[in-house]
Tab-separated table of C-alpha atoms and ligand atoms in Angstrom:
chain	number	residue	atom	x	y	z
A	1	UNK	CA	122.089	102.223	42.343
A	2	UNK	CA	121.128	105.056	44.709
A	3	UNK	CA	120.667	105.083	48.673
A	4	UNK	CA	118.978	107.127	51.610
A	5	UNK	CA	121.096	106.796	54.487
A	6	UNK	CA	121.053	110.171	55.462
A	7	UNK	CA	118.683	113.232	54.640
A	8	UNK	CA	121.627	114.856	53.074
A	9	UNK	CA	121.919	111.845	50.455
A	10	UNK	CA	118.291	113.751	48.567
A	11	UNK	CA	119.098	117.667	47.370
A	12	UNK	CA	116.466	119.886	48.478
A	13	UNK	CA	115.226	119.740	44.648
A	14	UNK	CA	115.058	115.980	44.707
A	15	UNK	CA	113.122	116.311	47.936
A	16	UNK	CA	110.637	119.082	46.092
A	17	UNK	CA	110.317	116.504	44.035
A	18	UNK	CA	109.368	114.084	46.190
A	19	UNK	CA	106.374	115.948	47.737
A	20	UNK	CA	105.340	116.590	44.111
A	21	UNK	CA	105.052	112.996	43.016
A	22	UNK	CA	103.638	112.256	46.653
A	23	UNK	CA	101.277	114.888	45.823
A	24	UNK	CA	100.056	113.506	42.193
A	25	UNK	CA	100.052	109.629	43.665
A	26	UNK	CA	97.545	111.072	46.578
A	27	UNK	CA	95.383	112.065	43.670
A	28	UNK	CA	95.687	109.396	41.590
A	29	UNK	CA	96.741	106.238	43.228
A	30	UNK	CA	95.561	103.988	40.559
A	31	UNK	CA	98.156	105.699	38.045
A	32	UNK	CA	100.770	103.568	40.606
A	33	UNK	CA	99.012	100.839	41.428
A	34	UNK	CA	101.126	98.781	39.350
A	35	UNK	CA	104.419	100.786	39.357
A	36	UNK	CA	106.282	98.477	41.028
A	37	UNK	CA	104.756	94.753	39.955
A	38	UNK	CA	107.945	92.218	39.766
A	39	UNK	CA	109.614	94.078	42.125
A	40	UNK	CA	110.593	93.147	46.126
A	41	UNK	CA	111.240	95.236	48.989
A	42	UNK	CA	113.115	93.620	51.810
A	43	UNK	CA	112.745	94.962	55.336
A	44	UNK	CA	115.295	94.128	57.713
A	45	UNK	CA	114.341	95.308	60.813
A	46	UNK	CA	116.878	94.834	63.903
A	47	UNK	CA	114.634	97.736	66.124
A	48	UNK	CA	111.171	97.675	67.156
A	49	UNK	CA	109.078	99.456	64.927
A	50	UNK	CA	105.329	99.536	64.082
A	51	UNK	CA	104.647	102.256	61.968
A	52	UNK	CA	107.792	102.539	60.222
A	53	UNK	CA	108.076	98.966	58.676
A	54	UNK	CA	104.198	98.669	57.990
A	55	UNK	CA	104.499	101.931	56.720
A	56	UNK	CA	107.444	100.743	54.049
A	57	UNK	CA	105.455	97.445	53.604
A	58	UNK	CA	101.909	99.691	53.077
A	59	UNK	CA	104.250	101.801	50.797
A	60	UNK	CA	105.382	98.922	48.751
A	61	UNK	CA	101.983	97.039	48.330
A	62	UNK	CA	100.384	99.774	47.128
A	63	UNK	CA	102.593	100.511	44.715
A	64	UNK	CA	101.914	96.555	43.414
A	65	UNK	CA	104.814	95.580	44.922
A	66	UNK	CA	106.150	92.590	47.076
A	67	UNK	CA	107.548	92.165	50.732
A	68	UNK	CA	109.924	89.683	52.643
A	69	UNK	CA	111.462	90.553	55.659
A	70	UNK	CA	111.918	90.243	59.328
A	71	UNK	CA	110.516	92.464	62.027
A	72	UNK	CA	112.886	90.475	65.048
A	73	UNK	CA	116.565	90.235	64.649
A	74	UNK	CA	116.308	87.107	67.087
A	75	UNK	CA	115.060	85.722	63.865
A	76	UNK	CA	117.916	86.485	61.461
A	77	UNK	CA	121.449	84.733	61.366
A	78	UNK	CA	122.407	87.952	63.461
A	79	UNK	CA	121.972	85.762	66.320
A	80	UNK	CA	124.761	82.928	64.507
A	81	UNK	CA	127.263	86.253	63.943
A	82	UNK	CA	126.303	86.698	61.000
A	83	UNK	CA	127.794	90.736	60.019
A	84	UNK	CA	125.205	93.280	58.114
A	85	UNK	CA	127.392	93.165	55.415
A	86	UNK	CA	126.755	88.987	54.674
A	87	UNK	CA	123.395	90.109	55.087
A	88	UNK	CA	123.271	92.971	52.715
A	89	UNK	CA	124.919	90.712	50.012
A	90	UNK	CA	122.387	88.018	50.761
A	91	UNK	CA	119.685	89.861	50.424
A	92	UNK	CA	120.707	91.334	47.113
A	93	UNK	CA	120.366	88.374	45.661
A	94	UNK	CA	116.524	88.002	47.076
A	95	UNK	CA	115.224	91.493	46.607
A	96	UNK	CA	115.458	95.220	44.701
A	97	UNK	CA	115.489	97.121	47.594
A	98	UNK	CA	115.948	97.247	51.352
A	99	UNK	CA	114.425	99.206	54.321
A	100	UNK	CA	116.585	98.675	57.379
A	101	UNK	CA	116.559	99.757	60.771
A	102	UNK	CA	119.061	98.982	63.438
A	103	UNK	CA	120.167	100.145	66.694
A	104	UNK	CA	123.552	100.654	66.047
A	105	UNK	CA	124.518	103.914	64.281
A	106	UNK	CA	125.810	103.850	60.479
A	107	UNK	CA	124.642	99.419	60.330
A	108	UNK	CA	122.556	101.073	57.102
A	109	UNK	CA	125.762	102.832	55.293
A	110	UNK	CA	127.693	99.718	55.799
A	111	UNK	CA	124.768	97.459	54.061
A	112	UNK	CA	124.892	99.800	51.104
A	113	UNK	CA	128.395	99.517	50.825
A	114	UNK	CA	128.236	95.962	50.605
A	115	UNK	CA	124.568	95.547	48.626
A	116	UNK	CA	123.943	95.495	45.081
A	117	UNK	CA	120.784	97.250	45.505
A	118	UNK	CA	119.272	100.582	46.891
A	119	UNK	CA	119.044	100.912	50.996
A	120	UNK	CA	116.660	103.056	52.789
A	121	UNK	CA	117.858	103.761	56.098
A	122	UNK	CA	114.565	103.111	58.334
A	123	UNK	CA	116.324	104.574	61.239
A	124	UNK	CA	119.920	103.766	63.138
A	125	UNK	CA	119.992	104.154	66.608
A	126	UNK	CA	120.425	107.861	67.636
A	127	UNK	CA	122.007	109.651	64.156
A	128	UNK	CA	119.386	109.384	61.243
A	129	UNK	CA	116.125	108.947	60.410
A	130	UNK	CA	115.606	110.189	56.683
A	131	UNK	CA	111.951	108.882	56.063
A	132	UNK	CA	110.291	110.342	58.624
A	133	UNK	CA	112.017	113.454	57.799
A	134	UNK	CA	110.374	112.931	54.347
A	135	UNK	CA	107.580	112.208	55.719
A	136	UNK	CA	107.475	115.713	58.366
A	137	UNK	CA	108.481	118.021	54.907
A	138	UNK	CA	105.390	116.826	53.345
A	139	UNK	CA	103.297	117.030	56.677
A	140	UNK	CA	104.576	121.006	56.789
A	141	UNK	CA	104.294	121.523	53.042
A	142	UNK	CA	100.766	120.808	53.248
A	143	UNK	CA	99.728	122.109	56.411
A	144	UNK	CA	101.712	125.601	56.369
A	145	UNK	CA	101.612	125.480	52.570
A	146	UNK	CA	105.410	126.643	52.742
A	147	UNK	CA	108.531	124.978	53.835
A	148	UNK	CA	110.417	128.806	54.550
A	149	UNK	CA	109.826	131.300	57.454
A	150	UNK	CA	108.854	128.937	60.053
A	151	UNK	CA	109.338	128.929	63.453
A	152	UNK	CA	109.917	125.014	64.428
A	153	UNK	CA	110.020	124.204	67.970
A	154	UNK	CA	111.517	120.752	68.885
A	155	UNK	CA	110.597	119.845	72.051
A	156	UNK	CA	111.346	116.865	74.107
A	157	UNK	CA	114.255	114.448	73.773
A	158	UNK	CA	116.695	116.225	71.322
A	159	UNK	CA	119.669	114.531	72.453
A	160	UNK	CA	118.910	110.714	71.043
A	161	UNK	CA	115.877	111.633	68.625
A	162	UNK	CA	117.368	110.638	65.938
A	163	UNK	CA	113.881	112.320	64.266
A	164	UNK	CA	114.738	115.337	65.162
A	165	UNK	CA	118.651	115.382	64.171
A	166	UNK	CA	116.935	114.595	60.599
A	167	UNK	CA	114.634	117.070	60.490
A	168	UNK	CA	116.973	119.474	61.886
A	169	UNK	CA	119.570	118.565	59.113
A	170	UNK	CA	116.838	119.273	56.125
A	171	UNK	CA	115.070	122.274	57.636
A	172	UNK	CA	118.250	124.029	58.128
A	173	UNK	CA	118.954	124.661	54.841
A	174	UNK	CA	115.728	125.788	53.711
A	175	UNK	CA	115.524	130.076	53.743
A	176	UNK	CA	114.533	131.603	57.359
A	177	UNK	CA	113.767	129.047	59.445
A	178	UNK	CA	114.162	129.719	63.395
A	179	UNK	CA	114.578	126.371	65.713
A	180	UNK	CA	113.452	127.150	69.280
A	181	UNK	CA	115.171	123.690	71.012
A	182	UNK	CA	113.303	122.991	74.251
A	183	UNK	CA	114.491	120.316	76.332
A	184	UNK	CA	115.998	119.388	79.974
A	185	UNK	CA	119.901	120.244	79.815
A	186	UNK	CA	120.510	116.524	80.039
A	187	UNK	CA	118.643	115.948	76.761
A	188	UNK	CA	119.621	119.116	74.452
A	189	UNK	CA	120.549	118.825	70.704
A	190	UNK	CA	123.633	117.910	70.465
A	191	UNK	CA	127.113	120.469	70.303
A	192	UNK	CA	128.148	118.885	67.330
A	193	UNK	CA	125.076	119.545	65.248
A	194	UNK	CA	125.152	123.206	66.603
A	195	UNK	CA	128.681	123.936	65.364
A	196	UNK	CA	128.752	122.039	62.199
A	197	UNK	CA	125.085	122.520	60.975
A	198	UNK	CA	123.353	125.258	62.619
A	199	UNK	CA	126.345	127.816	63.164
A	200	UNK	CA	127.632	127.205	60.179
A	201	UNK	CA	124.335	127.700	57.674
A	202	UNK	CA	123.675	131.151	60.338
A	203	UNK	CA	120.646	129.434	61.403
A	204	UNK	CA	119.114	131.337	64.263
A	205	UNK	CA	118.236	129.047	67.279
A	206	UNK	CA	117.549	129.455	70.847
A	207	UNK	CA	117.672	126.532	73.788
A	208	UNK	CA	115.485	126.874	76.200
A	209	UNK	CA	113.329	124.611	78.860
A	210	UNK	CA	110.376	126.412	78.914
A	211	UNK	CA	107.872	125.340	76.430
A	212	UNK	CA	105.349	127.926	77.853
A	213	UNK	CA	107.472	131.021	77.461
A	214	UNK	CA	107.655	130.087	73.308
A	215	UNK	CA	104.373	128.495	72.283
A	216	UNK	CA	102.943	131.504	70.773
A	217	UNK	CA	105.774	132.005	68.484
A	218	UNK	CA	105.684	128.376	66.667
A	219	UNK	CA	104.723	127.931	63.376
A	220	UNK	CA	105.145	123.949	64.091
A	221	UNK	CA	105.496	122.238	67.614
A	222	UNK	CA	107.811	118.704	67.411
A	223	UNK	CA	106.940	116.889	70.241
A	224	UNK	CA	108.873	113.627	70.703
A	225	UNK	CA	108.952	110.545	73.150
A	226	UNK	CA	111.923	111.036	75.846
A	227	UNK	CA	113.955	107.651	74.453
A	228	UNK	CA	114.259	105.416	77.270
A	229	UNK	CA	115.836	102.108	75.307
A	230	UNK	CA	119.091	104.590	74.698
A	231	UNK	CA	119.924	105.673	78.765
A	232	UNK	CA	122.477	103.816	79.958
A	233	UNK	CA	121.287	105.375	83.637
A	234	UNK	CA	117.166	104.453	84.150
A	235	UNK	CA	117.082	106.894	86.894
A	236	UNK	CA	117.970	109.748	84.483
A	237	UNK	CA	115.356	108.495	82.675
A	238	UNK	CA	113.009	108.678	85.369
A	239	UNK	CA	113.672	112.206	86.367
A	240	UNK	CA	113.387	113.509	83.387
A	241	UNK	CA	110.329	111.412	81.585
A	242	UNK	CA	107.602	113.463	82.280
A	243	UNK	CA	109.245	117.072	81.716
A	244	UNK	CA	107.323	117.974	78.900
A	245	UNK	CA	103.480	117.324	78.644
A	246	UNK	CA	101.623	118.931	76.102
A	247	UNK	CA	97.828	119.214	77.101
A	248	UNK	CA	94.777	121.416	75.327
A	249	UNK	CA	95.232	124.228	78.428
A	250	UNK	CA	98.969	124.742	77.353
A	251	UNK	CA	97.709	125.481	73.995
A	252	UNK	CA	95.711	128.544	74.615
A	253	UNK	CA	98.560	131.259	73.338
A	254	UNK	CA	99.635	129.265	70.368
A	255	UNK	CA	98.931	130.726	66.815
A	256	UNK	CA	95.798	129.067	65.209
A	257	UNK	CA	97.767	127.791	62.557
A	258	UNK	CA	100.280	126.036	64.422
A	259	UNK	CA	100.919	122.719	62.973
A	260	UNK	CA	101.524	119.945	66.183
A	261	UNK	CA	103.827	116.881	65.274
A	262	UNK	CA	104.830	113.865	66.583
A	263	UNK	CA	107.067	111.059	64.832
A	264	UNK	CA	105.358	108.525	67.255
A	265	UNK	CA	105.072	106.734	69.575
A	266	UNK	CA	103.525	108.623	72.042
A	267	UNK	CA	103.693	107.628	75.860
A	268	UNK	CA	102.246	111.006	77.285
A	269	UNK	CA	103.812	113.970	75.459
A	270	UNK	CA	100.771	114.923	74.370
A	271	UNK	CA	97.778	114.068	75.827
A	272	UNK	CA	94.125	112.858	74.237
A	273	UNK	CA	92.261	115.687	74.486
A	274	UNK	CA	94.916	117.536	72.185
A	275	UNK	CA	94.322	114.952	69.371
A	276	UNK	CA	90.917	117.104	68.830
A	277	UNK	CA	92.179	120.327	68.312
A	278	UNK	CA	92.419	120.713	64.415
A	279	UNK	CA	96.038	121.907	65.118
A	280	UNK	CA	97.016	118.528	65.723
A	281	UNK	CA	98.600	116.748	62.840
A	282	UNK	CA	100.409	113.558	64.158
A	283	UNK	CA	97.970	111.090	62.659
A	284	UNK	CA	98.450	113.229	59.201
A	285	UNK	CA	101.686	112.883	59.628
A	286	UNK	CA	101.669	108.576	59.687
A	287	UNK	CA	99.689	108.894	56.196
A	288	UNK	CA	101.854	111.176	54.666
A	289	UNK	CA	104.963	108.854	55.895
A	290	UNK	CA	103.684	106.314	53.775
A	291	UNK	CA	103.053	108.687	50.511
A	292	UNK	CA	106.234	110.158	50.588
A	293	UNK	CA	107.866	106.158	51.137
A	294	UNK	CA	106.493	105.702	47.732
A	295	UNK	CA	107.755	108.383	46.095
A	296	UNK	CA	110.576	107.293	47.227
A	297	UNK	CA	111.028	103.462	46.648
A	298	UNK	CA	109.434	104.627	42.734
A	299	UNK	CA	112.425	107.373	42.795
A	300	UNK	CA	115.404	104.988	43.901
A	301	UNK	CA	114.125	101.727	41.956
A	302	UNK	CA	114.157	104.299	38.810
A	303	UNK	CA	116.645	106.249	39.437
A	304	UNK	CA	120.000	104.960	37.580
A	305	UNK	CA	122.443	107.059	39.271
A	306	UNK	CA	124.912	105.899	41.646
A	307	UNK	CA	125.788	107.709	44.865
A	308	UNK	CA	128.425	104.908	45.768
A	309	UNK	CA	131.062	107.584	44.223
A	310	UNK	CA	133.243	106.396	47.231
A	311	UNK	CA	133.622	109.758	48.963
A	312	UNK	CA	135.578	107.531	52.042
A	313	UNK	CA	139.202	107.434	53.107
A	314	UNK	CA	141.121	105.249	55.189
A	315	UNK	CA	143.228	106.739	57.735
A	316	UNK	CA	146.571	105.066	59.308
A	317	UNK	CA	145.388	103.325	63.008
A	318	UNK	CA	142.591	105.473	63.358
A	319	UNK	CA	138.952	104.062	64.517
A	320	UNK	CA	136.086	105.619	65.255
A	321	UNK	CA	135.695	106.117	69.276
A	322	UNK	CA	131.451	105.974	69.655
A	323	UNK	CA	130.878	103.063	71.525
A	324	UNK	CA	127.490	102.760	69.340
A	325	UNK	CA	129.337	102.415	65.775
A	326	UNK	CA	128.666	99.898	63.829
A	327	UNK	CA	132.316	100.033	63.541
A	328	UNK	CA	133.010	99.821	67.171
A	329	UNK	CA	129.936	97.222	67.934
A	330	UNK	CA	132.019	94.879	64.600
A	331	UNK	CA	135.735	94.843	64.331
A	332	UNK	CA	135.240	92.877	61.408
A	333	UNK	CA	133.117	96.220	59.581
A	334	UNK	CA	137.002	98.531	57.904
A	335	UNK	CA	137.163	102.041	59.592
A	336	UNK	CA	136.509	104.501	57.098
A	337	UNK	CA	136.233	108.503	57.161
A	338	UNK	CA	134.761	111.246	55.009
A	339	UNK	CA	134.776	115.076	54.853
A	340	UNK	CA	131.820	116.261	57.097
A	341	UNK	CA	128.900	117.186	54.134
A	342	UNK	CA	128.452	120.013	56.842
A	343	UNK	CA	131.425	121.510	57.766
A	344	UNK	CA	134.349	121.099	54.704
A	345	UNK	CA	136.990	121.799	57.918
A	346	UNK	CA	135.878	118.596	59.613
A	347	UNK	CA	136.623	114.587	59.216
A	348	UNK	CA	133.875	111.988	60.127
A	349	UNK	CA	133.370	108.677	60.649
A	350	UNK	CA	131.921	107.583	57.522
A	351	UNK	CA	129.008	105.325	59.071
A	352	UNK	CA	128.019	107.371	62.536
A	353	UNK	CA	129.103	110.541	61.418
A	354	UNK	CA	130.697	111.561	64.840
A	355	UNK	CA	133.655	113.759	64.403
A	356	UNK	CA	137.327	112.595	64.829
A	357	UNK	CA	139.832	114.668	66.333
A	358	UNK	CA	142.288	116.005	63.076
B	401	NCD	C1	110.519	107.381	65.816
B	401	NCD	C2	111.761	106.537	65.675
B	401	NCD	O1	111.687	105.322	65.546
B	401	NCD	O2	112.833	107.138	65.695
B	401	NCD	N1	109.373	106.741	65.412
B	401	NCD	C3	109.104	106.588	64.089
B	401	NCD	O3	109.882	106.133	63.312
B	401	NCD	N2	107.923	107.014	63.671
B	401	NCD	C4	110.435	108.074	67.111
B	401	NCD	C5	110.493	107.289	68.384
B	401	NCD	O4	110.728	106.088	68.411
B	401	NCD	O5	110.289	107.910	69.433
């Protein structure tokens, strides 16, 4: 039993892999049409989401597959108190594998601690976001036709994309890869991911506000949606909504082969006319999402080894402090800790991932 909480759970040779078998079931999906008949996919879904659930339900159907699910927590026994780890036994018992997304950080470790099948973490609040990452690898493969020396500029909301802290996380430790960061000071990527990941793998990086000033040097622009559902002040999120707008004019310098993303939503990062230019590759980017979910529902509901190899530790009267924990949100859910997969010299909570002090 194998799951994808984090994009760090898949070595880079099991994500090769991935785009490979994405890559042979885009030219021959009748070869899987049938790979997964008999089997169910449950998606639990505590967080709005269009694309990303239909996407794992798309996924799943056309691999001859089943779904059950819910797409509205107000519909679940959440709303009795029911804990995500009742629910992740539960659902064991109904399905062979779950895609959940939640709004509190590290809700998906703490199902796959307690389920007896694989989890796919769909996306938890602002830490991880592990299919879409799968999903932008495959988008770059294909459009750049290499996933070294690039140039990736992330622009936008860096702070609570949890998108970009994904993508971030994987491209890092693929050979030459420069991260231009451009966002408002409020909304930069965060310290923590700067010492433990980029400092630490010597990846070069610059933070910056001005999109203009680097547009010529990108390989791939990341544009993402400023997050408004995770301020805790709206008029912070009002002053700085509109910062970035990408628009065919500001395009003018950039190379011809640049390669424009977008997780999505959009709400006006980027505006219509640029969904012309043939630089633009958001809309590739949704199909691709749902290739590279199959390759990965066929890889996990095949693949017989176990992750579960309890890398966690208790430690005396210690909890985790982030008020958005799944630990902190449920007193019920045990504290645990593991050894950053980052930085050997650091302890972190085992479900958020935010450090504790040693
Ligand atoms: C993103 C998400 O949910 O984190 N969308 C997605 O999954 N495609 C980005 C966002 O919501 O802005």
């Amino acid at each position: 039993m194998r799951s994808v909480i984090n994009i760090t759970d898949l070595s880079m040779d099991e994500i090769l892999e991935l785009t490979e078998v994405a890559a042979d079931i885009e030219n021959n999906p009748l070869k899987y049409s049938q790979a997964c008949k008999g089997k169910k996919l449950a998606t639990l879904f505590y967080e709005p989401s269009t694309r990303t659930r239909l996407s794992f339900e798309a996924a799943m159907y056309e691999l001859g597959g089943d779904v059950i699910g819910f797409s509205d927590a107000s519909n679940s026994s959440t709303v009795k108190g029911e804990g995500i780890f009742d629910t992740a036994k539960v659902i064991s018992c109904y399905a062979d594998i779950i895609a959940m997304r939640h709004f509190i950080e590290g809700a998906p470790t703490c199902a796959a601690l307690n389920a007896s099948i694989p989890v796919i973490n769909a996306g938890d609040g602002s830490h991880s976001h592990p299919t879409q990452t799968l999903a932008d690898i495959y988008t770059v493969k294909k459009q750049l036709g290499r996933l070294s020396d690039i140039t990736i500029g992330c622009c936008g909301d860096l702070k609570y994309g949890r998108t970009v802290h994904s993508l971030v996380e994987a491209f890092s430790k693929f050979k030459n890869i420069k991260f231009i960061f451009i966002s408002p000071s409020e909304l930069s990527i965060p310290k923590r991911m700067k010492k433990e990941l980029l400092e630490k793998y010597n990846v070069d990086f610059v933070e910056t506000e001005s999109l203009e000033n680097y547009i010529h040097e990108l390989d791939v622009l990341y544009m993402t949606r400023i997050q408004k559902e995770r301020f805790s002040d709206i008029e912070e999120y009002d002053r700085l909504k509109d910062q970035y707008i990408l628009s065919s004019d500001k395009l003018r310098t950039a190379k011809e082969s640049l390669c424009i993303m977008h997780p999505l939503p959009r709400v006006n990062e980027i505006t219509l006319d640029v969904d012309d230019d043939p630089r633009a590759c958001y809309f590739k980017q949704v199909k691709n999402g749902k290739i590279m979910r199959m390759a990965l529902i066929l890889k996990l509901l095949n693949d017989n080894n176990s992750n579960d190899n309890k890398d966690y530790f208790e430690l005396d009267n210690k909890h985790c402090s982030h008020s958005l924990c799944v630990t902190y949100s449920d007193k019920r859910v045990k504290s645990l800790f593991k050894i950053s997969s980052n930085d050997p010299a650091k302890t972190v909570c085992y479900y958020c991932e935010h450090s504790i002090e040693n």
